[in-house]
Coordinates of C-alpha atoms and ligand atoms in Angstrom, one line a residue:
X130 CA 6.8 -28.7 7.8
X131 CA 10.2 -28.2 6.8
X132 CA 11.0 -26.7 3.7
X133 CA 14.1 -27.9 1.0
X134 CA 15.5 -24.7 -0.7
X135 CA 18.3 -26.8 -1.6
X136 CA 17.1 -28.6 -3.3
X137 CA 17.9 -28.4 -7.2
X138 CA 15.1 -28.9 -9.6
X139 CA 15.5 -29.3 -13.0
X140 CA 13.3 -26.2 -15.0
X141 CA 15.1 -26.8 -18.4
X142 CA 12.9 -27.7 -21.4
X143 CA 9.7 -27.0 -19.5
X144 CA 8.7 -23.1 -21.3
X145 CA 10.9 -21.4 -18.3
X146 CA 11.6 -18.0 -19.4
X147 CA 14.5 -18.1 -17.6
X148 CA 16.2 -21.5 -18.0
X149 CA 15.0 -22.0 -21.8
X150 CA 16.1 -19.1 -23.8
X151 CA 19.9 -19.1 -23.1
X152 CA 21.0 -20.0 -26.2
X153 CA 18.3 -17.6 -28.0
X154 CA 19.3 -14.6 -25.6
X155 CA 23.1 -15.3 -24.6
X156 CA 24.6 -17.4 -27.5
X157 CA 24.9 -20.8 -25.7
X158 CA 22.7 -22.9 -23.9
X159 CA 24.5 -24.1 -20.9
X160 CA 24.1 -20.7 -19.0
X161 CA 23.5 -20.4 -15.2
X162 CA 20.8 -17.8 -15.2
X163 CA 20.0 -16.0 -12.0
X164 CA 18.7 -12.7 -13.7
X165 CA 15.1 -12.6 -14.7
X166 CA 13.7 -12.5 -10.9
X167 CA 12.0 -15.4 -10.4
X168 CA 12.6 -17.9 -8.1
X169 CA 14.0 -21.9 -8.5
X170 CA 12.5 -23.0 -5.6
X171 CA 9.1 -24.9 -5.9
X172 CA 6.0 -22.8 -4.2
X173 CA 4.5 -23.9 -0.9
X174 CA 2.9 -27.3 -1.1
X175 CA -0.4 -26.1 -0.2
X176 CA -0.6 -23.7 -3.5
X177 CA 0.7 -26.8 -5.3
X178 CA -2.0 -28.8 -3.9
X179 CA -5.0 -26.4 -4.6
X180 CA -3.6 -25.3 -8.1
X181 CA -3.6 -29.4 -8.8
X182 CA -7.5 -29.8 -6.8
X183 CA -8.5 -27.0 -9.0
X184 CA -6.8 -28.3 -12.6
X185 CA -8.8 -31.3 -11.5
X186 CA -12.0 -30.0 -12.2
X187 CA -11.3 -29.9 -15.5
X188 CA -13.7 -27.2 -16.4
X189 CA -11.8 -24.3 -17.0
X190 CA -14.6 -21.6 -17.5
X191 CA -14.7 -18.0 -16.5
X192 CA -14.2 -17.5 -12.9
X193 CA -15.8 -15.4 -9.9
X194 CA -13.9 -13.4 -6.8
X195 CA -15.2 -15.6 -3.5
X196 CA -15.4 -14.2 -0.3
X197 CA -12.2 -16.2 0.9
X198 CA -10.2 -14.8 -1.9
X199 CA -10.6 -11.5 -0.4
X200 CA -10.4 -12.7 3.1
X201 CA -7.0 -14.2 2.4
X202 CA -6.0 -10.6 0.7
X203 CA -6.8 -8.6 3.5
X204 CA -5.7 -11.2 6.3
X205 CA -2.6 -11.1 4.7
X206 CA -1.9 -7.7 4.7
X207 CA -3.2 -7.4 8.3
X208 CA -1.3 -10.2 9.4
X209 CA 1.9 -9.7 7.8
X210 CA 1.8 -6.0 7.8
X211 CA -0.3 -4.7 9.9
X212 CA -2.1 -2.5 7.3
X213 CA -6.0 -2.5 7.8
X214 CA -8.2 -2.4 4.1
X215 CA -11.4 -2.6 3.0
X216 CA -12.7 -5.2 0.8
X217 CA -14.3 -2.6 -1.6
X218 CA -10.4 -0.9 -2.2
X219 CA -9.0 -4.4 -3.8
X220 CA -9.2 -4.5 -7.5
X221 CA -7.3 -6.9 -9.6
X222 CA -4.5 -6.7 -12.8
X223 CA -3.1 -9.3 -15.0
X224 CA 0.7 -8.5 -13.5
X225 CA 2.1 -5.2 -11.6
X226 CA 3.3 -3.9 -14.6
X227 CA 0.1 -4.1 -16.6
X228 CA -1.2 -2.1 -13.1
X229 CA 1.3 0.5 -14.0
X230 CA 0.9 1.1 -17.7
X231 CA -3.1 0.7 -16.7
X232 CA -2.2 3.7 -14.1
X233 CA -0.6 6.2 -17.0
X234 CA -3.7 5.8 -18.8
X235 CA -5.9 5.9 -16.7
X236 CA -4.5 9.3 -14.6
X237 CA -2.3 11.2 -16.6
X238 CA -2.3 12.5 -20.5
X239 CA 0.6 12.3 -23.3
X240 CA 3.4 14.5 -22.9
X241 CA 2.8 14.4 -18.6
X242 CA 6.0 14.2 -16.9
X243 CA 6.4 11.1 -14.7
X244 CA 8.8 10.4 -11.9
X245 CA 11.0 7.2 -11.6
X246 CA 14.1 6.5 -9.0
X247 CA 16.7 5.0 -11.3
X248 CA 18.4 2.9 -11.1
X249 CA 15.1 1.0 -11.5
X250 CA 13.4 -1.7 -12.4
X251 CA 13.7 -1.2 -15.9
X252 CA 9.6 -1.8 -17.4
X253 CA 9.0 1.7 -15.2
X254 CA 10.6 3.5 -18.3
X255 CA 8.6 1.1 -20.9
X256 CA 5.4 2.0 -19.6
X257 CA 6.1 5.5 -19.3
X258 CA 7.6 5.8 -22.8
X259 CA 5.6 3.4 -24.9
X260 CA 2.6 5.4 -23.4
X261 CA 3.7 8.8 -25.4
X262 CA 4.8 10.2 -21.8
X263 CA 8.4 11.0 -20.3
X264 CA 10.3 10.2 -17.9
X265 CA 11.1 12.7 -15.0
X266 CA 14.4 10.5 -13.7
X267 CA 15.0 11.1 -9.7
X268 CA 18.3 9.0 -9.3
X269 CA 18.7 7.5 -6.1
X270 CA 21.9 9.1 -4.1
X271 CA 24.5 6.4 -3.7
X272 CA 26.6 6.8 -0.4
X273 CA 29.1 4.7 0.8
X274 CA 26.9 1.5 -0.7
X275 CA 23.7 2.9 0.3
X276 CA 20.5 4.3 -1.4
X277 CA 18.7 7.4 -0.9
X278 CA 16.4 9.7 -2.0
X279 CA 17.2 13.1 -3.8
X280 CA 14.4 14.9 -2.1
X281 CA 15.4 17.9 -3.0
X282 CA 15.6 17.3 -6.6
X283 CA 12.1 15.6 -6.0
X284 CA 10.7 18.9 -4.9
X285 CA 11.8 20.8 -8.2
X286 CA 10.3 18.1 -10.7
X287 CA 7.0 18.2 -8.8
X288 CA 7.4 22.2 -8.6
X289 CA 8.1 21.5 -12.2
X290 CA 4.5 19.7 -13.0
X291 CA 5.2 16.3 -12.9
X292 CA 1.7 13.8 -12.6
X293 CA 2.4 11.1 -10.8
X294 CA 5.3 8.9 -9.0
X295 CA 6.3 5.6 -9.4
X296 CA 7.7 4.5 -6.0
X297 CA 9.1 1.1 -5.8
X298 CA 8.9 0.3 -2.1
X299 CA 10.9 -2.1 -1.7
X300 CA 12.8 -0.8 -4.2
X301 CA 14.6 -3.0 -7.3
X302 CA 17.7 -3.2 -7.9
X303 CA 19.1 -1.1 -5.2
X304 CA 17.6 -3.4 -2.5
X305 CA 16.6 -0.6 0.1
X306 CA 13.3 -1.0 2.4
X307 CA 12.6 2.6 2.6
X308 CA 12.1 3.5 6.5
X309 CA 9.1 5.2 7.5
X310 CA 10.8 8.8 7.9
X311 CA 11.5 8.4 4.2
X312 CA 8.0 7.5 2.9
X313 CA 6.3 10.2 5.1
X314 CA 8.7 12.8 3.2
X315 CA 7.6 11.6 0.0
X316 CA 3.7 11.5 0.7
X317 CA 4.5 15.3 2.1
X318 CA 5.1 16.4 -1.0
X319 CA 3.3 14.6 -3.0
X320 CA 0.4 15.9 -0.8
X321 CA 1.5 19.0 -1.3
X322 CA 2.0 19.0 -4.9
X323 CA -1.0 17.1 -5.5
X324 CA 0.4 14.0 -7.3
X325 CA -0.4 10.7 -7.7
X326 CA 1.8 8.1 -6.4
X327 CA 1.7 4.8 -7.5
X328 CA 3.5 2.3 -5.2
X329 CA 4.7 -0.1 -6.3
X330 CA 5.0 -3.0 -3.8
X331 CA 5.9 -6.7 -5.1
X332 CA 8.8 -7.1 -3.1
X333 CA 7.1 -5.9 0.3
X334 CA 7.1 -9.8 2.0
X335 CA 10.8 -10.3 0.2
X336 CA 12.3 -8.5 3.6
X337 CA 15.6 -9.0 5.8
X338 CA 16.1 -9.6 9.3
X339 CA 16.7 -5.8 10.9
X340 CA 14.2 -4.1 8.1
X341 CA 10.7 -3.2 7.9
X342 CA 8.4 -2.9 4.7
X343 CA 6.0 0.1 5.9
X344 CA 3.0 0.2 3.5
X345 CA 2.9 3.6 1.9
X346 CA -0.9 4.1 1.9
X347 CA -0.7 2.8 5.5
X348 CA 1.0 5.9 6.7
X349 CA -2.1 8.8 6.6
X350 CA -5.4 9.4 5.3
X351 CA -3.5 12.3 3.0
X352 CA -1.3 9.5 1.6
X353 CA -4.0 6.5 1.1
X354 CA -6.1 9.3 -0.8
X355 CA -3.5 9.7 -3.7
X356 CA -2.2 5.8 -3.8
X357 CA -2.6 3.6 -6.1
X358 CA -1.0 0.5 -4.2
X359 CA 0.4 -2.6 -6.6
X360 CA 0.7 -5.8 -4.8
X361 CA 1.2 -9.8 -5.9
X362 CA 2.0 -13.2 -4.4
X363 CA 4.5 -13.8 -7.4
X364 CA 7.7 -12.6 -6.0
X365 CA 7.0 -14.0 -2.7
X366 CA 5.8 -17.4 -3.6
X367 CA 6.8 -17.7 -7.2
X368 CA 3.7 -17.4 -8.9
X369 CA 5.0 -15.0 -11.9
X370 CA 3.6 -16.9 -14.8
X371 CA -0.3 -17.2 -13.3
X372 CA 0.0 -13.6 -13.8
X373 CA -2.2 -12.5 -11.0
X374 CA -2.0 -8.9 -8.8
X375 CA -3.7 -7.1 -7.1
X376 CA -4.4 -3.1 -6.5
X377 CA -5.4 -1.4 -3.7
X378 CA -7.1 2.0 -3.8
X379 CA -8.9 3.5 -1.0
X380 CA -9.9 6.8 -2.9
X381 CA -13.2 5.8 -4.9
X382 CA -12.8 8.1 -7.5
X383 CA -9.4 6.8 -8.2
X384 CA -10.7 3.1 -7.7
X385 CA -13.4 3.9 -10.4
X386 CA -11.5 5.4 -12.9
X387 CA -9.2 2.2 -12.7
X388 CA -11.8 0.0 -13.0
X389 CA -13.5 1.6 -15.7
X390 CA -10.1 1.2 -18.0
X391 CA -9.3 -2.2 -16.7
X392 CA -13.2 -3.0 -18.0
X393 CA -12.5 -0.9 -21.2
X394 CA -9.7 -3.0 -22.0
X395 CA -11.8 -6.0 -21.3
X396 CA -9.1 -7.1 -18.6
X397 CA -11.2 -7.0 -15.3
X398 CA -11.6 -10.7 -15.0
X399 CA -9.7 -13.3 -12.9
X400 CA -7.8 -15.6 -14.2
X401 CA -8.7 -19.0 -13.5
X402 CA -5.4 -20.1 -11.8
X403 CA -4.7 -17.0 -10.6
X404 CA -6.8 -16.5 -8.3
X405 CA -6.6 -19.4 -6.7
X406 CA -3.1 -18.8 -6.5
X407 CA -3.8 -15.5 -4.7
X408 CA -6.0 -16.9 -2.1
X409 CA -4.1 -20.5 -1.5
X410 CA -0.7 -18.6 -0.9
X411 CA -2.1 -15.4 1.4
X412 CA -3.8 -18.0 3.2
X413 CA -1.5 -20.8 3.5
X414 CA 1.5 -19.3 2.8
X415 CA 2.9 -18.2 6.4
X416 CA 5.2 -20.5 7.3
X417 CA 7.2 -21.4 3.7
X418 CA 7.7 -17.6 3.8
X419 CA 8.7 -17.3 7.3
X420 CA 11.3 -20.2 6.0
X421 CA 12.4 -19.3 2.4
X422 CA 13.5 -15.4 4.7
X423 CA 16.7 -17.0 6.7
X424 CA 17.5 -19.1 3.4
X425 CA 17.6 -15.9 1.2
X426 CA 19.5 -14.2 4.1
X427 CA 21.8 -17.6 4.1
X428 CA 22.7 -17.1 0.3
X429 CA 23.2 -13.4 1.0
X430 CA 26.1 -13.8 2.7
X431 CA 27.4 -16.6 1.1
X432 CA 27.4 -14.2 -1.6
X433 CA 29.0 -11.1 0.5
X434 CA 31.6 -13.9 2.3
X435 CA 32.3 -14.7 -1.2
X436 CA 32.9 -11.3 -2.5
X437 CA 35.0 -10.5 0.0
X438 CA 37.3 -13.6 -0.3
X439 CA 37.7 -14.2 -3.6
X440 CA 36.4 -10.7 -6.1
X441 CA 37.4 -8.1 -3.7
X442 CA 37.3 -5.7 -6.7
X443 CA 33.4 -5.7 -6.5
X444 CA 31.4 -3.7 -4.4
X445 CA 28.7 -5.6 -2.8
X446 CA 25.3 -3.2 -2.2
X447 CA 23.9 -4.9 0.6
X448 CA 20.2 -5.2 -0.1
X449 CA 17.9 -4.7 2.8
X450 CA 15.1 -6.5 0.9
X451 CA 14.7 -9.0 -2.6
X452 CA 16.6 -11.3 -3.4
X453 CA 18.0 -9.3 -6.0
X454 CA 21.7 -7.8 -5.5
X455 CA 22.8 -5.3 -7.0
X456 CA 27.0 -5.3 -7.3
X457 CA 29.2 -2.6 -8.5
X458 CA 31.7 -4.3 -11.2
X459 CA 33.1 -1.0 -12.2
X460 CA 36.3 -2.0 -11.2
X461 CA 36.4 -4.5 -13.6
X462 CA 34.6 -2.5 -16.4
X463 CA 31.9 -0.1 -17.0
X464 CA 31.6 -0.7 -20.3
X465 CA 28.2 -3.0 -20.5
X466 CA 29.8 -4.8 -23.9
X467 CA 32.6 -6.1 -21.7
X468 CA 30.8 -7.2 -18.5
X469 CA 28.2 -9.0 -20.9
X470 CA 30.9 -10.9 -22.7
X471 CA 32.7 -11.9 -19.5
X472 CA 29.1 -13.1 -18.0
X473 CA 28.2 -14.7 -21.2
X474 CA 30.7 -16.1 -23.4
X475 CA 33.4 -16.5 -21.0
X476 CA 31.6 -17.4 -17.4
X477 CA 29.1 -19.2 -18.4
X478 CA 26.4 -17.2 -16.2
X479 CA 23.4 -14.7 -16.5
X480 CA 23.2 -12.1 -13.9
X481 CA 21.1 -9.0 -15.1
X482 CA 23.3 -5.9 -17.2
X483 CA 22.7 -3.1 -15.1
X484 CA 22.6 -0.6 -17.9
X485 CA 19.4 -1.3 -18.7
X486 CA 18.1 -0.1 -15.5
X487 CA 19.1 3.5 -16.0
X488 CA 22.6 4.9 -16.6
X489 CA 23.9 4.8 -13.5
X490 CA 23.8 1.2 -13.8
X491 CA 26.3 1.1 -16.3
X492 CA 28.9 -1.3 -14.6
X493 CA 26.8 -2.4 -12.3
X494 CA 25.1 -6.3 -12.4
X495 CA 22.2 -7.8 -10.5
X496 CA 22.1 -11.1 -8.8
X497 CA 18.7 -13.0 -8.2
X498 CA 19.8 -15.4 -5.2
X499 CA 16.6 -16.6 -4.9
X500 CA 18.0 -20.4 -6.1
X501 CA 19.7 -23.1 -4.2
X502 CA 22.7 -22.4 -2.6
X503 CA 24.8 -24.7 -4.4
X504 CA 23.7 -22.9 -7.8
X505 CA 24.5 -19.3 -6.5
X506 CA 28.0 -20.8 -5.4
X507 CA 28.8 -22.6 -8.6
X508 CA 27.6 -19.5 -10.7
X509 CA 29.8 -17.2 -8.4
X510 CA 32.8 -19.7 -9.0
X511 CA 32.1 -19.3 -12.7
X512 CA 32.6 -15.7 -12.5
X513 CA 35.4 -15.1 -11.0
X514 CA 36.7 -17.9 -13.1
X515 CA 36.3 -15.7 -15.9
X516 CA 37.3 -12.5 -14.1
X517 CA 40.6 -14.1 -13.5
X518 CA 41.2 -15.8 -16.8
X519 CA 40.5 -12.6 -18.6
X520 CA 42.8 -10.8 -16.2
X521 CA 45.7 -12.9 -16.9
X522 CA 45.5 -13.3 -20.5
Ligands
PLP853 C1 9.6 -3.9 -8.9 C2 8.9 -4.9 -9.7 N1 7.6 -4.6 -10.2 C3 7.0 -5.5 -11.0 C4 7.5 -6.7 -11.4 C5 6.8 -7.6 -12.2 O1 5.5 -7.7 -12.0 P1 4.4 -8.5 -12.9 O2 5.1 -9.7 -13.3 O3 3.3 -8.7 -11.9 O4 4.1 -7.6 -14.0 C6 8.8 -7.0 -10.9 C7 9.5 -8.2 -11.3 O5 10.6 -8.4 -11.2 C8 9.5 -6.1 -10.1 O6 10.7 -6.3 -9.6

């Protein structure tokens, strides 16, 4: 079956957190949004299909894992990335970020020092703060339009006590699939400081020709032990809103704790759509992923051709996975005010502030290109529209 990503479908007026709060967030209503990261593309006809033969049953009571649910889990991650699990180390979470607050709870106390890579995906510092502890920031080294890690300021803050890492792998915004060398120097010293790692791994299908997503807990025994692995079909098939995930943790003491909270908070069961979600997409889903890849890396450079042609002044950092892109406007201003104004009020388009993904995203804006490619190209248009009417006047 062929897939249509070009197709345009209309989300306006139909409770989309993107397309139906433009005039509440951004002052005006006919805003091209490409920030929150979900995708405009329909999901694979199968999920559609068994989301519909399930509605159909019109019983909507409380809901039981089945043996294919965890089939398609573990297939999946065999299949796709070649990382063997057990049944027994899946547990489940309402989102990836209810996982991660979930996490802080669960393994460290108030006042613990934890480590994010900023710029990040900006609910890591939420779910640090709003749980009474603080943020150990570990900004990413940016090198001629590439990420990588500080490790040796990694090494002093877990010298220095922190409790646990939050690794985004791949990470958002600044697009890299960390390589396997990477990873392995992380788990070292994590191993060696004895600290929790929680991976983070949403975007791990979202990857680009040339790249491979290496599952962290994959890597060792050492590694697996001190995981906690955060996974979803959301990003991939864009299922955000049946707010299903999943965790993975091998180490059963961990895997116990986690469940205990998630039962405290009363949070352990499935939710009714959401798991069929899970299983219908990891099973079916193949194909309309293996598809939806070379359109993504089709928009990509469309975008980068773009760039280059036409707003020169922006740096372009070329993401090796998402379809988020992240794109250094500090030639045109770093001052967030401005570049919201010019987005806003005078373009016409939504594209994430970068600012609010730590401070070295001041200047800095992120573009989901995960729409049809005649939406990225008019947004782009609208920009530089703006860039150059501002410019002039
Ligand atoms: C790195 C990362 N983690 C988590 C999420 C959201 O996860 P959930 O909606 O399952 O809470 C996103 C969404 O953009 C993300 O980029």
């Amino acid at each position: 079956m062929k897939y249509d990503f070009d197709k345009r479908v209309d989300r306006t007026n139909k409770a989309s957190y993107k397309w139906d709060q433009s005039e509440k967030l951004f002052g005006r209503a006919d805003i091209l949004p490409l920030w929150v990261a979900d995708m405009d593309f329909e999901s694979p006809q199968e999920v559609v299909e068994a989301i519909k033969q399930r509605a159909a049953q019109g019983i909507y009571g409380y809901t039981i894992r089945s043996q294919a649910y965890y089939d398609a889990i573990t297939g999946w991650l065999s299949r796709r990335h070649g990382w063997s699990i057990q049944q027994e180390w899946i547990s489940s979470s309402p989102g990836v970020v209810p996982a991660l607050s979930i996490m802080v709870q669960a393994f460290t106390e108030p006042g613990d020092g934890i480590i994010l890579q900023s710029p990040v995906y900006y609910p890591f510092y939420d779910v640090i703060k709003m749980n009474g502890r603080k943020v150990v920031d570990n900004p990413l080294i940016l090198e001629d339009g590439y990420y990588t890690i500080d490790f040796d300021l990694l090494t002093e803050q877990l010298s220095a006590g922190a409790k646990m890492l939050f690794l985004c792998s791949p990470h958002n915004p600044g697009g890299r699939v960390w390589k396997q060398e990477e990873l392995k120097r992380v788990g070292d010293l994590c191993v060696a400081h004895d600290v929790l790692v929680v991976v983070d791994e949403i975007h791990h299908d979202l990857v680009l020709s040339g790249h491979k997503h290496t599952p962290f807990a994959s890597l060792s025994e050492a590694f697996a032990d001190r995981a906690i692995t955060c996974i979803a079909p959301s990003k991939t098939f864009n299922l955000a809103g049946l707010q299903a995930a999943n965790v993975i943790i091998s180490n059963e003491q961990l895997r116990q704790k986690y469940n205990a909270l998630l039962k405290t908070l009363s949070i352990h069961m499935e939710s009714f759509f959401g798991l069929t979600a899970i299983e219908s997409s990891y099973t079916y889903g193949d194909e309309w992923l293996d598809q939806l890849i070379p359109y993504l890396e089709g928009n990509l450079n469309t975008l980068l051709t773009y760039m280059q042609e036409h707003l020169p002044q922006i740096k372009v950092i070329k993401p090796e996975g998402t379809y988020l892109v992240w794109i250094d406007c500090t030639n045109i201003s770093s001052d967030h005010q401005v570049l919201k104004s010019l987005m806003f009020d005078k373009a016409g388009v939504a594209f994430s502030e970068g600012s609010v993904f730590g401070k070295q995203g001041r200047g800095y804006l992120r573009i989901n290109i995960a729409c049809p490619r005649s939406l990225l190209v008019e947004a782009l248009g609208r920009f530089k529209l703006a860039i150059d009417t501002t410019a002039k006047s």
